[in-house]
Amino acid sequence: MSDYKKTDLNKVIRGSKRATYDKVAIAAILKQNFIAHVSYIYENQAISIPMSYGFNTDEIYLHGSLKNRMLTSILKAEKASITVMQLDGLILARSAFHHSVNYHAATLFCSVSEITTRQEKYNALQNIIEQMIPNRWGSLRPISDKELDSTLVLKLKIETASAKVRDVGVVDNKEDLDFPVWAGVIPIKQVAQDPETDTLLAKNIEVPKHVLDYVEKNK
Amino acid sequence: MSDYKKTDLNKVIRGSKRATYDKVAIAAILKQNFIAHVSYIYENQAISIPMSYGFNTDEIYLHGSLKNRMLTSILKAEKASITVMQLDGLILARSAFHHSVNYHAATLFCSVSEITTRQEKYNALQNIIEQMIPNRWGSLRPISDKELDSTLVLKLKIETASAKVRDVGVVDNKEDLDFPVWAGVIPIKQVAQDPETDTLLAKNIEVPKHVLDYVEKNK
């Protein structure tokens, strides 16, 4: 693995000391999360829409209705940018100026194409579900051809990317260190809580291992 | 209060039964969060950048470096769209097709102007800090004119907006209800963990009430 190529699009200018172009570091952010903000242009206005995604090597998968405005727009444009951001903490400095957050954020610049064969759509949808919750796909009611045919599935090939990571404590001006206010970090985490069984579920079905594993890993 | 006007930009077409244009409902989402994805166009490409924001009535405040590419771009365009999304749970259905997430998401379409007077910049920056963590501003080392002058502060007036909310359980096809797989919801929450005091802090400064309150409210 190596770095993504720096271009005018992905080069980080502000706060560049926190930037990385490393494919492994960026893949780690993409693996850790499953919601991306997908950006598109509509009526000369940039808009971003949160979507669940799948990720495999250098490809992102998105899905939705055949008429989804954002998906059809990026397909027509043949390119899209997506941003994945994970909030890790509040940085409470002595000065307002040095307040910040800890985070991992990746911005990808991708070429976009439609996945058209049922087998490839099946694989991409499996990837999207498994990105959200590993090991669930195999236990589901198998997806039907009708469902596959009524779903638009896009492949976004990552052409270039960058990430910014802030993962350190408070950084204040030296002359502020004695100012009498508490300073520190409040760590922030996205956690899973106890699963709530569907009220219509048959009584003899227990919470499966993949759900317990997810909750345990994300508690 | 009332609804935001429906236009071609903010009208929700897909999943419109989950849409709202109600100003109170949208304000609740904006108050509850402090990170927005701000979208802009660069080299004919839509990009979104996560930023902390302040919110007051029908205005959003953003700040950054004087040369911040995104901020200078939306200022030049005199308009911007921002999206605030809060993830509330995983919807694990019996079919892949009905997997989903519970969430609150608001998309705002705003006019953009620069805040130029020091007093107004001060007020907007206070709003941004207090949006992140209430009741902290007053205890901070006062912001200097030099800091104010080196910060670009933008006011985004909300011209129209929409939100989508999904907050119900699993919805499967009736014919799938007996399929032998567990179905339910895994609630997801963003939580604060115990504060970590800056190692350079004077020993006699205790964790203040506004920090303890924040952690208690978000645990």
Tab-separated table of C-alpha atoms in Angstrom:
chain	number	residue	atom	x	y	z
A	1	MET	CA	0.000	0.000	0.000
A	2	SER	CA	1.069	3.580	-0.396
A	3	ASP	CA	-0.244	7.123	-0.545
A	4	TYR	CA	-3.054	8.498	-2.657
A	5	LYS	CA	-1.766	10.938	-5.229
A	6	LYS	CA	-1.972	14.565	-4.137
A	7	THR	CA	-3.997	16.688	-6.529
A	8	ASP	CA	-5.532	20.094	-6.296
A	9	LEU	CA	-8.744	18.404	-5.133
A	10	ASN	CA	-7.546	16.325	-2.212
A	11	LYS	CA	-4.501	18.290	-1.054
A	12	VAL	CA	-5.049	19.494	2.508
A	13	ILE	CA	-3.988	23.104	2.866
A	14	ARG	CA	-5.362	24.238	6.232
A	15	GLY	CA	-4.039	22.186	9.150
A	16	SER	CA	-1.864	20.185	6.792
A	17	LYS	CA	0.193	18.730	9.634
A	18	ARG	CA	-2.875	16.657	10.536
A	19	ALA	CA	-3.334	15.408	6.988
A	20	THR	CA	-2.587	11.964	5.663
A	21	TYR	CA	-2.768	10.447	2.200
A	22	ASP	CA	-1.820	6.985	3.419
A	23	LYS	CA	-4.061	4.285	1.948
A	24	VAL	CA	-3.867	2.120	5.065
A	25	ALA	CA	-4.826	4.993	7.384
A	26	ILE	CA	-7.703	5.996	5.124
A	27	ALA	CA	-8.896	2.386	4.763
A	28	ALA	CA	-8.957	2.105	8.565
A	29	ILE	CA	-11.358	5.071	8.796
A	30	LEU	CA	-13.551	3.608	6.056
A	31	LYS	CA	-13.652	0.189	7.743
A	32	GLN	CA	-14.473	1.625	11.152
A	33	ASN	CA	-17.594	3.490	9.977
A	34	PHE	CA	-20.606	2.889	7.753
A	35	ILE	CA	-22.223	6.304	7.201
A	36	ALA	CA	-20.817	8.685	4.594
A	37	HIS	CA	-21.915	12.123	3.476
A	38	VAL	CA	-22.192	11.971	-0.298
A	39	SER	CA	-21.957	15.318	-2.073
A	40	TYR	CA	-23.629	16.250	-5.324
A	41	ILE	CA	-24.598	19.317	-7.295
A	42	TYR	CA	-28.257	20.180	-7.855
A	43	GLU	CA	-29.314	23.437	-9.487
A	44	ASN	CA	-25.782	24.783	-9.104
A	45	GLN	CA	-25.888	24.068	-5.366
A	46	ALA	CA	-23.708	21.552	-3.527
A	47	ILE	CA	-25.722	19.294	-1.204
A	48	SER	CA	-24.597	16.389	0.936
A	49	ILE	CA	-26.687	13.417	1.936
A	50	PRO	CA	-25.811	10.875	4.625
A	51	MET	CA	-25.870	7.305	3.282
A	52	SER	CA	-24.761	3.901	4.458
A	53	TYR	CA	-21.934	2.530	2.361
A	54	GLY	CA	-19.926	-0.571	1.704
A	55	PHE	CA	-16.150	-0.523	1.278
A	56	ASN	CA	-13.822	-2.985	-0.389
A	57	THR	CA	-10.166	-2.183	-1.190
A	58	ASP	CA	-10.519	0.868	-3.418
A	59	GLU	CA	-14.261	0.827	-4.001
A	60	ILE	CA	-17.266	2.280	-2.192
A	61	TYR	CA	-20.792	0.948	-2.802
A	62	LEU	CA	-23.971	2.987	-2.443
A	63	HIS	CA	-27.544	1.940	-3.032
A	64	GLY	CA	-31.003	3.414	-3.140
A	65	SER	CA	-34.140	3.822	-5.138
A	66	LEU	CA	-33.850	3.806	-8.924
A	67	LYS	CA	-34.992	7.440	-8.919
A	68	ASN	CA	-32.865	8.694	-5.989
A	69	ARG	CA	-31.937	12.273	-6.951
A	70	MET	CA	-28.472	12.192	-5.428
A	71	LEU	CA	-27.523	8.777	-6.838
A	72	THR	CA	-28.769	9.539	-10.340
A	73	SER	CA	-26.976	12.883	-10.193
A	74	ILE	CA	-23.546	11.484	-9.300
A	75	LEU	CA	-24.033	8.691	-11.833
A	76	LYS	CA	-24.682	11.271	-14.531
A	77	ALA	CA	-21.683	13.351	-13.399
A	78	GLU	CA	-19.588	10.131	-13.344
A	79	LYS	CA	-17.811	11.426	-10.243
A	80	ALA	CA	-18.520	12.119	-6.606
A	81	SER	CA	-16.850	13.113	-3.397
A	82	ILE	CA	-17.749	11.440	-0.125
A	83	THR	CA	-16.765	12.288	3.429
A	84	VAL	CA	-16.642	9.906	6.382
A	85	MET	CA	-16.242	11.542	9.783
A	86	GLN	CA	-15.924	10.029	13.211
A	87	LEU	CA	-16.001	12.312	16.260
A	88	ASP	CA	-13.630	11.248	19.032
A	89	GLY	CA	-13.665	14.031	21.599
A	90	LEU	CA	-14.106	17.644	22.655
A	91	ILE	CA	-10.927	19.646	23.170
A	92	LEU	CA	-11.631	22.167	25.907
A	93	ALA	CA	-8.775	24.644	25.929
A	94	ARG	CA	-8.179	27.697	28.122
A	95	SER	CA	-8.903	29.971	25.166
A	96	ALA	CA	-11.885	29.856	22.813
A	97	PHE	CA	-9.396	30.044	19.951
A	98	HIS	CA	-7.880	26.642	20.788
A	99	HIS	CA	-11.128	24.777	21.324
A	100	SER	CA	-11.337	21.933	18.872
A	101	VAL	CA	-12.481	18.358	18.441
A	102	ASN	CA	-10.638	15.106	18.045
A	103	TYR	CA	-11.781	13.245	14.967
A	104	HIS	CA	-10.946	11.004	12.048
A	105	ALA	CA	-12.247	12.296	8.725
A	106	ALA	CA	-11.623	10.983	5.230
A	107	THR	CA	-12.621	12.683	1.994
A	108	LEU	CA	-12.658	10.535	-1.139
A	109	PHE	CA	-12.798	11.615	-4.761
A	110	CYS	CA	-14.290	8.861	-6.857
A	111	SER	CA	-15.343	7.914	-10.343
A	112	VAL	CA	-18.898	6.595	-10.404
A	113	SER	CA	-20.503	3.804	-12.389
A	114	GLU	CA	-23.644	1.736	-12.100
A	115	ILE	CA	-23.493	-1.917	-11.149
A	116	THR	CA	-25.831	-3.658	-13.536
A	117	THR	CA	-25.538	-7.427	-13.199
A	118	ARG	CA	-27.585	-9.125	-10.474
A	119	GLN	CA	-24.578	-11.009	-9.166
A	120	GLU	CA	-22.499	-7.866	-8.771
A	121	LYS	CA	-25.449	-6.017	-7.208
A	122	TYR	CA	-25.895	-8.926	-4.808
A	123	ASN	CA	-22.215	-8.742	-3.827
A	124	ALA	CA	-22.310	-4.972	-3.330
A	125	LEU	CA	-25.486	-5.102	-1.212
A	126	GLN	CA	-23.953	-7.874	0.892
A	127	ASN	CA	-20.925	-5.635	1.370
A	128	ILE	CA	-23.132	-2.703	2.464
A	129	ILE	CA	-25.032	-4.827	5.030
A	130	GLU	CA	-21.849	-6.419	6.373
A	131	GLN	CA	-20.244	-2.970	6.690
A	132	MET	CA	-23.124	-2.004	8.981
A	133	ILE	CA	-23.202	-5.262	10.938
A	134	PRO	CA	-20.777	-8.101	10.188
A	135	ASN	CA	-21.963	-11.676	9.733
A	136	ARG	CA	-25.640	-10.842	9.310
A	137	TRP	CA	-26.150	-11.326	5.551
A	138	GLY	CA	-26.116	-15.142	5.550
A	139	SER	CA	-28.995	-15.420	7.992
A	140	LEU	CA	-31.378	-13.106	6.113
A	141	ARG	CA	-34.301	-14.023	3.914
A	142	PRO	CA	-32.504	-14.241	0.546
A	143	ILE	CA	-32.818	-11.142	-1.592
A	144	SER	CA	-35.135	-11.559	-4.579
A	145	ASP	CA	-34.534	-10.680	-8.210
A	146	LYS	CA	-37.379	-8.183	-7.945
A	147	GLU	CA	-35.633	-6.443	-5.041
A	148	LEU	CA	-32.314	-6.444	-6.911
A	149	ASP	CA	-33.974	-5.014	-10.014
A	150	SER	CA	-35.647	-2.214	-8.066
A	151	THR	CA	-32.398	-1.099	-6.391
A	152	LEU	CA	-29.886	1.258	-7.925
A	153	VAL	CA	-26.385	0.199	-6.894
A	154	LEU	CA	-23.384	2.398	-7.631
A	155	LYS	CA	-19.687	1.625	-7.541
A	156	LEU	CA	-17.468	4.543	-6.557
A	157	LYS	CA	-13.848	3.860	-7.401
A	158	ILE	CA	-11.550	5.883	-5.163
A	159	GLU	CA	-9.349	7.933	-7.488
A	160	THR	CA	-7.730	9.990	-4.780
A	161	ALA	CA	-8.348	10.758	-1.129
A	162	SER	CA	-7.076	12.465	1.962
A	163	ALA	CA	-7.782	12.247	5.646
A	164	LYS	CA	-7.362	14.509	8.614
A	165	VAL	CA	-6.896	13.144	12.086
A	166	ARG	CA	-6.712	15.058	15.360
A	167	ASP	CA	-5.955	12.754	18.264
A	168	VAL	CA	-3.996	14.776	20.780
A	169	GLY	CA	-4.875	16.721	23.921
A	170	VAL	CA	-5.263	20.432	24.563
A	171	VAL	CA	-2.834	22.746	22.771
A	172	ASP	CA	-2.936	26.223	24.334
A	173	ASN	CA	-0.644	29.207	23.986
A	174	LYS	CA	2.214	29.011	26.483
A	175	GLU	CA	1.204	32.319	28.064
A	176	ASP	CA	-2.301	30.958	28.768
A	177	LEU	CA	-1.220	27.867	30.715
A	178	ASP	CA	-1.681	29.553	34.100
A	179	PHE	CA	-5.103	30.983	33.302
A	180	PRO	CA	-7.441	29.646	36.022
A	181	VAL	CA	-9.839	27.538	33.968
A	182	TRP	CA	-10.079	23.778	33.674
A	183	ALA	CA	-8.732	22.378	30.403
A	184	GLY	CA	-8.897	18.867	29.079
A	185	VAL	CA	-10.571	16.428	26.758
A	186	ILE	CA	-14.053	14.930	26.909
A	187	PRO	CA	-13.808	11.687	24.913
A	188	ILE	CA	-16.827	11.075	22.669
A	189	LYS	CA	-17.829	7.665	21.431
A	190	GLN	CA	-20.653	6.240	19.371
A	191	VAL	CA	-21.977	3.267	21.298
A	192	ALA	CA	-24.497	0.495	20.752
A	193	GLN	CA	-27.072	-0.151	23.437
A	194	ASP	CA	-28.974	-3.355	24.255
A	195	PRO	CA	-30.813	-4.756	21.223
A	196	GLU	CA	-34.597	-4.372	21.186
A	197	THR	CA	-36.332	-7.403	19.705
A	198	ASP	CA	-39.081	-6.787	17.128
A	199	THR	CA	-42.429	-7.303	18.866
A	200	LEU	CA	-43.616	-9.452	15.938
A	201	LEU	CA	-40.733	-11.921	16.256
A	202	ALA	CA	-41.508	-15.564	17.001
A	203	LYS	CA	-40.881	-16.273	20.693
A	204	ASN	CA	-38.305	-19.020	20.143
A	205	ILE	CA	-35.753	-16.874	18.265
A	206	GLU	CA	-32.902	-15.663	20.457
A	207	VAL	CA	-30.634	-12.672	19.883
A	208	PRO	CA	-27.945	-14.135	17.595
A	209	LYS	CA	-24.187	-14.057	18.074
A	210	HIS	CA	-23.563	-11.439	15.378
A	211	VAL	CA	-25.860	-8.985	17.195
A	212	LEU	CA	-24.368	-9.737	20.624
A	213	ASP	CA	-20.876	-9.398	19.125
A	214	TYR	CA	-21.766	-6.027	17.605
A	215	VAL	CA	-23.138	-4.668	20.863
A	216	GLU	CA	-20.159	-6.011	22.832
A	217	LYS	CA	-17.666	-4.500	20.388
A	218	ASN	CA	-19.423	-1.130	20.352
A	219	LYS	CA	-20.492	-0.748	23.967
B	1	MET	CA	-43.291	29.066	14.150
B	2	SER	CA	-44.355	27.264	11.039
B	3	ASP	CA	-43.011	25.288	8.119
B	4	TYR	CA	-40.133	26.162	5.839
B	5	LYS	CA	-41.320	26.860	2.327
B	6	LYS	CA	-41.079	23.862	0.009
B	7	THR	CA	-38.961	24.558	-3.045
B	8	ASP	CA	-37.385	22.382	-5.650
B	9	LEU	CA	-34.225	22.364	-3.518
B	10	ASN	CA	-35.529	21.203	-0.158
B	11	LYS	CA	-38.575	19.165	-1.164
B	12	VAL	CA	-38.105	15.559	-0.079
B	13	ILE	CA	-39.133	13.192	-2.829
B	14	ARG	CA	-37.831	9.780	-1.765
B	15	GLY	CA	-39.272	8.600	1.560
B	16	SER	CA	-41.406	11.720	1.773
B	17	LYS	CA	-43.575	10.279	4.557
B	18	ARG	CA	-40.534	10.703	6.839
B	19	ALA	CA	-40.004	14.310	5.816
B	20	THR	CA	-40.754	17.402	7.831
B	21	TYR	CA	-40.486	21.099	7.076
B	22	ASP	CA	-41.529	22.125	10.571
B	23	LYS	CA	-39.272	24.849	11.977
B	24	VAL	CA	-39.583	23.565	15.542
B	25	ALA	CA	-38.647	20.005	14.570
B	26	ILE	CA	-35.696	21.218	12.523
B	27	ALA	CA	-34.542	23.581	15.280
B	28	ALA	CA	-34.580	20.645	17.715
B	29	ILE	CA	-32.155	18.714	15.483
B	30	LEU	CA	-29.899	21.760	15.156
B	31	LYS	CA	-29.889	22.358	18.923
B	32	GLN	CA	-29.153	18.739	19.746
B	33	ASN	CA	-25.980	18.573	17.629
B	34	PHE	CA	-22.915	20.709	16.894
B	35	ILE	CA	-21.234	19.155	13.841
B	36	ALA	CA	-22.551	19.926	10.349
B	37	HIS	CA	-21.371	18.815	6.936
B	38	VAL	CA	-21.007	21.980	4.881
B	39	SER	CA	-21.134	21.477	1.115
B	40	TYR	CA	-19.354	23.562	-1.473
B	41	ILE	CA	-18.293	23.394	-5.088
B	42	TYR	CA	-14.622	23.298	-6.037
B	43	GLU	CA	-13.486	22.740	-9.604
B	44	ASN	CA	-17.005	21.693	-10.557
B	45	GLN	CA	-17.003	19.048	-7.820
B	46	ALA	CA	-19.256	19.049	-4.752
B	47	ILE	CA	-17.333	18.437	-1.522
B	48	SER	CA	-18.554	18.369	2.056
B	49	ILE	CA	-16.530	19.280	5.118
B	50	PRO	CA	-17.500	18.550	8.721
B	51	MET	CA	-17.453	21.709	10.854
B	52	SER	CA	-18.651	22.743	14.279
B	53	TYR	CA	-21.439	25.281	14.099
B	54	GLY	CA	-23.471	27.654	16.204
B	55	PHE	CA	-27.239	28.018	15.820
B	56	ASN	CA	-29.568	30.827	16.802
B	57	THR	CA	-33.189	31.057	15.592
B	58	ASP	CA	-32.723	31.107	11.815
B	59	GLU	CA	-28.966	31.566	11.612
B	60	ILE	CA	-25.994	29.213	11.564
B	61	TYR	CA	-22.468	30.432	12.379
B	62	LEU	CA	-19.273	28.908	11.000
B	63	HIS	CA	-15.692	29.951	11.599
B	64	GLY	CA	-12.215	29.139	10.444
B	65	SER	CA	-9.020	30.502	9.035
B	66	LEU	CA	-9.232	33.597	6.833
B	67	LYS	CA	-8.044	31.458	3.903
B	68	ASN	CA	-10.210	28.386	4.534
B	69	ARG	CA	-11.062	27.108	1.035
B	70	MET	CA	-14.565	25.956	1.889
B	71	LEU	CA	-15.533	29.097	3.828
B	72	THR	CA	-14.193	31.497	1.211
B	73	SER	CA	-15.934	29.451	-1.477
B	74	ILE	CA	-19.409	29.582	0.096
B	75	LEU	CA	-18.906	33.259	0.918
B	76	LYS	CA	-18.151	33.966	-2.736
B	77	ALA	CA	-21.143	31.869	-3.835
B	78	GLU	CA	-23.281	33.714	-1.251
B	79	LYS	CA	-25.123	30.467	-0.551
B	80	ALA	CA	-24.492	27.086	1.009
B	81	SER	CA	-26.227	23.921	2.012
B	82	ILE	CA	-25.436	22.202	5.292
B	83	THR	CA	-26.511	18.835	6.644
B	84	VAL	CA	-26.745	17.804	10.291
B	85	MET	CA	-27.212	14.103	10.917
B	86	GLN	CA	-27.638	12.183	14.127
B	87	LEU	CA	-27.600	8.376	14.029
B	88	ASP	CA	-30.058	6.750	16.447
B	89	GLY	CA	-30.057	3.052	15.663
B	90	LEU	CA	-29.587	0.104	13.342
B	91	ILE	CA	-32.758	-1.442	11.923
B	92	LEU	CA	-32.089	-5.137	11.476
B	93	ALA	CA	-34.903	-6.565	9.407
B	94	ARG	CA	-35.532	-10.108	8.186
B	95	SER	CA	-34.702	-9.038	4.634
B	96	ALA	CA	-31.656	-7.089	3.437
B	97	PHE	CA	-34.072	-4.834	1.569
B	98	HIS	CA	-35.653	-3.528	4.784
B	99	HIS	CA	-32.437	-2.935	6.696
B	100	SER	CA	-32.201	0.719	7.593
B	101	VAL	CA	-31.107	3.137	10.276
B	102	ASN	CA	-32.976	5.372	12.652
B	103	TYR	CA	-31.783	8.945	12.428
B	104	HIS	CA	-32.572	12.634	12.538
B	105	ALA	CA	-31.165	14.571	9.585
B	106	ALA	CA	-31.714	18.187	8.606
B	107	THR	CA	-30.612	19.826	5.382
B	108	LEU	CA	-30.520	23.614	5.308
B	109	PHE	CA	-30.271	25.951	2.344
B	110	CYS	CA	-28.766	29.231	3.409
B	111	SER	CA	-27.635	32.606	2.196
B	112	VAL	CA	-24.086	33.377	3.325
B	113	SER	CA	-22.478	36.600	4.491
B	114	GLU	CA	-19.370	37.519	6.429
B	115	ILE	CA	-19.608	38.857	9.950
B	116	THR	CA	-17.225	41.796	10.054
B	117	THR	CA	-17.580	43.711	13.315
B	118	ARG	CA	-15.613	42.457	16.314
B	119	GLN	CA	-18.683	42.512	18.549
B	120	GLU	CA	-20.730	40.397	16.155
B	121	LYS	CA	-17.807	38.010	15.625
B	122	TYR	CA	-17.457	37.721	19.408
B	123	ASN	CA	-21.159	36.871	19.735
B	124	ALA	CA	-21.029	34.284	16.940
B	125	LEU	CA	-17.911	32.587	18.343
B	126	GLN	CA	-19.521	32.485	21.784
B	127	ASN	CA	-22.541	30.849	20.164
B	128	ILE	CA	-20.318	28.230	18.465
B	129	ILE	CA	-18.511	27.345	21.730
B	130	GLU	CA	-21.748	27.208	23.712
B	131	GLN	CA	-23.318	24.981	21.048
B	132	MET	CA	-20.493	22.516	21.660
B	133	ILE	CA	-20.502	22.799	25.447
B	134	PRO	CA	-22.939	25.081	27.275
B	135	ASN	CA	-21.806	27.515	29.967
B	136	ARG	CA	-18.094	27.342	29.137
B	137	TRP	CA	-17.515	30.650	27.358
B	138	GLY	CA	-17.583	32.869	30.456
B	139	SER	CA	-14.772	31.006	32.173
B	140	LEU	CA	-12.324	31.166	29.266
B	141	ARG	CA	-9.359	33.458	28.809
B	142	PRO	CA	-11.059	36.344	26.981
B	143	ILE	CA	-10.646	36.288	23.219
B	144	SER	CA	-8.258	38.948	21.892
B	145	ASP	CA	-8.756	41.408	19.079
B	146	LYS	CA	-5.880	39.700	17.254
B	147	GLU	CA	-7.689	36.359	17.474
B	148	LEU	CA	-10.961	37.916	16.311
B	149	ASP	CA	-9.206	39.597	13.397
B	150	SER	CA	-7.534	36.368	12.285
B	151	THR	CA	-10.802	34.405	12.270
B	152	LEU	CA	-13.242	34.308	9.392
B	153	VAL	CA	-16.785	34.124	10.758
B	154	LEU	CA	-19.739	33.495	8.472
B	155	LYS	CA	-23.428	33.907	9.059
B	156	LEU	CA	-25.650	31.458	7.192
B	157	LYS	CA	-29.242	32.584	7.168
B	158	ILE	CA	-31.591	29.621	6.744
B	159	GLU	CA	-33.697	30.349	3.669
B	160	THR	CA	-35.357	26.972	3.527
B	161	ALA	CA	-34.824	23.543	5.026
B	162	SER	CA	-36.150	20.056	5.394
B	163	ALA	CA	-35.542	17.167	7.721
B	164	LYS	CA	-36.007	13.447	7.592
B	165	VAL	CA	-36.600	11.423	10.707
B	166	ARG	CA	-36.841	7.661	11.034
B	167	ASP	CA	-37.679	6.606	14.571
B	168	VAL	CA	-39.687	3.413	14.328
B	169	GLY	CA	-38.864	-0.274	14.589
B	170	VAL	CA	-38.442	-2.961	11.953
B	171	VAL	CA	-40.796	-2.827	8.976
B	172	ASP	CA	-40.698	-6.110	7.046
B	173	ASN	CA	-42.934	-7.538	4.359
B	174	LYS	CA	-45.853	-9.429	5.907
B	175	GLU	CA	-44.841	-12.643	4.147
B	176	ASP	CA	-41.372	-12.464	5.739
B	177	LEU	CA	-42.549	-12.248	9.356
B	178	ASP	CA	-42.146	-15.991	9.949
B	179	PHE	CA	-38.678	-16.211	8.410
B	180	PRO	CA	-36.443	-17.691	11.142
B	181	VAL	CA	-34.020	-14.820	11.726
B	182	TRP	CA	-33.824	-12.394	14.625
B	183	ALA	CA	-35.106	-8.899	13.826
B	184	GLY	CA	-34.947	-5.787	15.923
B	185	VAL	CA	-33.254	-2.500	16.611
B	186	ILE	CA	-29.797	-1.795	18.011
B	187	PRO	CA	-30.038	1.718	19.495
B	188	ILE	CA	-26.973	3.860	18.782
B	189	LYS	CA	-25.982	6.829	20.866
B	190	GLN	CA	-23.129	9.289	20.915
B	191	VAL	CA	-21.893	9.442	24.488
B	192	ALA	CA	-19.391	11.451	26.490
B	193	GLN	CA	-16.889	9.588	28.636
B	194	ASP	CA	-15.072	10.753	31.769
B	195	PRO	CA	-13.157	14.000	31.202
B	196	GLU	CA	-9.361	13.763	30.950
B	197	THR	CA	-7.639	16.711	32.606
B	198	ASP	CA	-4.820	18.403	30.684
B	199	THR	CA	-1.516	17.244	32.173
B	200	LEU	CA	-0.302	20.864	32.276
B	201	LEU	CA	-3.210	22.062	34.405
B	202	ALA	CA	-2.511	23.580	37.815
B	203	LYS	CA	-3.233	20.992	40.507
B	204	ASN	CA	-5.834	23.040	42.363
B	205	ILE	CA	-8.310	23.369	39.481
B	206	GLU	CA	-11.202	20.919	39.675
B	207	VAL	CA	-13.408	19.693	36.868
B	208	PRO	CA	-16.057	22.433	36.656
B	209	LYS	CA	-19.806	22.062	36.781
B	210	HIS	CA	-20.339	22.754	33.065
B	211	VAL	CA	-18.055	19.819	32.190
B	212	LEU	CA	-19.647	17.480	34.746
B	213	ASP	CA	-23.091	18.548	33.515
B	214	TYR	CA	-22.113	17.830	29.919
B	215	VAL	CA	-20.817	14.356	30.734
B	216	GLU	CA	-23.857	13.573	32.890
B	217	LYS	CA	-26.261	14.732	30.187
B	218	ASN	CA	-24.470	12.784	27.457
B	219	LYS	CA	-23.491	9.603	29.263
